[in-house]
Short mmCIF file of C-alpha atoms in Angstrom, two decimals:
data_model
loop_
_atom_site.label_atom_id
_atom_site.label_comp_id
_atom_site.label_asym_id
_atom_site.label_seq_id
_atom_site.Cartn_x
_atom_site.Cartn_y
_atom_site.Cartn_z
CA UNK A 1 -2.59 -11.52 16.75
CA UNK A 2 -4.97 -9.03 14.91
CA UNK A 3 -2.01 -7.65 13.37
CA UNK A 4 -3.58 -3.95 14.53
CA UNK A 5 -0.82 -2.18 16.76
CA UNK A 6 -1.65 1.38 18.19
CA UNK A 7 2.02 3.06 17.43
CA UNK A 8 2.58 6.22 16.23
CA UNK A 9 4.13 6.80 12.35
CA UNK A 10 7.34 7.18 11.76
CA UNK A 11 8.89 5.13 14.41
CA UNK A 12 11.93 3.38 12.58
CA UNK A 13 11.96 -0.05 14.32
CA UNK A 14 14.52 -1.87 12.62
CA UNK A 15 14.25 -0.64 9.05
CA UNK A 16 17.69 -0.52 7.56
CA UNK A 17 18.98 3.11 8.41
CA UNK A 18 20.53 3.75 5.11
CA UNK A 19 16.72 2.98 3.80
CA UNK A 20 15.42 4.90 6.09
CA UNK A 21 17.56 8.02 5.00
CA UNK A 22 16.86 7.68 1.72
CA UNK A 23 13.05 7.98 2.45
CA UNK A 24 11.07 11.06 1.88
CA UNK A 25 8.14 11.59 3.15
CA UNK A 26 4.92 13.46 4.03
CA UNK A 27 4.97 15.93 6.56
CA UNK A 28 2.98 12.94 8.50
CA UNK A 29 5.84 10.15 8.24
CA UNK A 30 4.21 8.40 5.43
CA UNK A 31 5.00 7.24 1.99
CA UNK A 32 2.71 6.32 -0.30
CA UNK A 33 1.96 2.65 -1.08
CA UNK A 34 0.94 0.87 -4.47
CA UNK A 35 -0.45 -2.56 -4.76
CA UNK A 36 -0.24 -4.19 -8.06
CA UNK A 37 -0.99 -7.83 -8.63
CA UNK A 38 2.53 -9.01 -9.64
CA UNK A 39 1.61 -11.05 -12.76
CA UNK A 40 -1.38 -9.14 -14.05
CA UNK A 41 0.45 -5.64 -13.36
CA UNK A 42 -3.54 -4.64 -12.46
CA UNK A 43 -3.13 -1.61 -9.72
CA UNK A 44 -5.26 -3.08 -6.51
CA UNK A 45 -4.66 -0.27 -3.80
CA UNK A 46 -3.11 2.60 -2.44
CA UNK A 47 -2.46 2.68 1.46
CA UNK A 48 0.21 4.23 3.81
CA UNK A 49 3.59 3.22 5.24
CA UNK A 50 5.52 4.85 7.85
CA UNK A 51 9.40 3.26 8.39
CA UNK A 52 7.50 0.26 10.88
CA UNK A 53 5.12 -0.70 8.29
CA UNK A 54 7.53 -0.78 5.51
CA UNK A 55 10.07 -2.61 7.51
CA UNK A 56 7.18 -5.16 8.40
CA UNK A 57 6.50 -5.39 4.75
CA UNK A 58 9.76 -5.92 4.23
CA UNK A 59 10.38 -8.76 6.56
CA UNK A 60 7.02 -10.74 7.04
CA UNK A 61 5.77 -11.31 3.53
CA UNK A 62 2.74 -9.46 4.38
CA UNK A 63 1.22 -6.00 3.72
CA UNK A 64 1.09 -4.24 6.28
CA UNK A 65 0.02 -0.29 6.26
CA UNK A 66 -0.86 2.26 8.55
CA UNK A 67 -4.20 3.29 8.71
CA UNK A 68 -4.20 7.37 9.18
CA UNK A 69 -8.55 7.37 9.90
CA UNK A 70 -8.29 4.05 12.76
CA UNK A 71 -4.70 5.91 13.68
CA UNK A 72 -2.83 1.86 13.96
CA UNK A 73 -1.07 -0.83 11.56
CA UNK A 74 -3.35 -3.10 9.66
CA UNK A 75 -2.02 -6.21 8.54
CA UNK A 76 -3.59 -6.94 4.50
CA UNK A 77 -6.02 -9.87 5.13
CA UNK A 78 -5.57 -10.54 9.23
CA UNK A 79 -9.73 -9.29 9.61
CA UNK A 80 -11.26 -9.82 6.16
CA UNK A 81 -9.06 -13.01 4.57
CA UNK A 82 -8.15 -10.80 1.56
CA UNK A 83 -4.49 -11.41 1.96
CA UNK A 84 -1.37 -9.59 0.03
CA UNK A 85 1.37 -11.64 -0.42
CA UNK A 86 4.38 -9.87 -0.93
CA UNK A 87 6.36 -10.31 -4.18
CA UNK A 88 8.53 -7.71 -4.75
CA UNK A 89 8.91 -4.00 -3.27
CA UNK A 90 10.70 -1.35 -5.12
CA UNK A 91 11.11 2.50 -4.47
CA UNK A 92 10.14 5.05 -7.23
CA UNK A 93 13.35 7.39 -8.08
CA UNK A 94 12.56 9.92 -5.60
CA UNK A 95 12.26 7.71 -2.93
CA UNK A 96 8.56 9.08 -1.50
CA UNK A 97 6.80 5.90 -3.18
CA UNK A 98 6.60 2.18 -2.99
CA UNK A 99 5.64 -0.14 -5.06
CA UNK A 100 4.29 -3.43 -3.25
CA UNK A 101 3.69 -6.49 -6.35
CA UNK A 102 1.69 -8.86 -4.35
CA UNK A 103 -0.48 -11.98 -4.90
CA UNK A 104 -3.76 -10.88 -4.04
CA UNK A 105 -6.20 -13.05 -2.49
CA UNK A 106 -9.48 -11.79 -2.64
CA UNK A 107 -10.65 -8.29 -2.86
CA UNK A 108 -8.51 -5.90 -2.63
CA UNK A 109 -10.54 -2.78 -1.95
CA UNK A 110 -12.73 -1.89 1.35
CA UNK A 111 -15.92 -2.71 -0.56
CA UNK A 112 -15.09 -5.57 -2.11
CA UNK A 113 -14.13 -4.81 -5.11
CA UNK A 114 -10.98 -6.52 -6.80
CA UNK A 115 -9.63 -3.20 -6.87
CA UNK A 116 -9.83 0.32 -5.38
CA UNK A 117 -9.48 1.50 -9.20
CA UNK A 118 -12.86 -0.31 -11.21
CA UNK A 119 -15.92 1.65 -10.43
CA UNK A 120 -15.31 5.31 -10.92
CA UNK A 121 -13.53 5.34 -14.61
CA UNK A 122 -12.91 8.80 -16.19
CA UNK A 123 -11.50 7.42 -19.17
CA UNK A 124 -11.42 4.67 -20.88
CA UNK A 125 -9.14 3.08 -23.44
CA UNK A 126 -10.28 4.21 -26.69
CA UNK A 127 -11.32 7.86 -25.48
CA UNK A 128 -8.77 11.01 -25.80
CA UNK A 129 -9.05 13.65 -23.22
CA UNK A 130 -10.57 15.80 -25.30
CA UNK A 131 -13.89 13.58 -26.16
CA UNK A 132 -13.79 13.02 -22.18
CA UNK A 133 -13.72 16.68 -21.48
CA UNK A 134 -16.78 17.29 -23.70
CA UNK A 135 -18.70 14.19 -22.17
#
């Protein structure tokens, strides 16, 4: 299995329907997704979960997110290795966010990079806004 399904978002498989009330999200089914390496607390990725990928989250152990440009679920690792293994999930306090603490093996981002967040810094520790602004 390429873990790649062709479905379209929002379908609630068997997500728990009090969770899936609770959920608000974009006018395109989806909530936002944060990775964060669960023992570092380093941010690795932002994808997209409709109520299918989250319940698949959820229950396998795996990422799995829904890829709005390839329009299918993608499975975290099934093509390039670069697995997420799921630690903990958590909803922010207006329920239109999730927080996915994984173990990340590999890269994280498309590229290659660890992370989606390393190469294009606008500020750095050490800077204020204001020095930033006048850069």
């Amino acid at each position: 299995m390429d873990g790649m399904t062709s479905t379209p978002p929002g379908r609630t498989g068997a997500l728990d329907p009090d969770l899936a009330a609770r959920l608000k999200r974009s006018p395109d089914g989806l909530l936002p997704a944060i990775a964060q390496q669960y023992d570092t607390g380093e941010v690795l990725m932002l994808g997209w979960m409709d109520d299918e990928a989250l319940h698949r989250t959820l229950t396998t152990g795996r990422c799995t997110y829904w890829s709005r440009s390839r329009r299918e679920y993608w499975v975290k690792g099934d093509t390039s290795g670069h697995v997420q293994w799921v630690k903990s999930v958590a909803l922010d306090c207006d329920a239109d966010t999730v927080l996915v603490k994984v173990d990340q093996v590999g890269a994280a981002c498309h590229t290659g990079a660890r992370t989606c967040f390393d190469e294009d810094v606008l500020l750095k520790d050490g800077d204020t806004a204001a020095a930033a602004g006048d850069q």
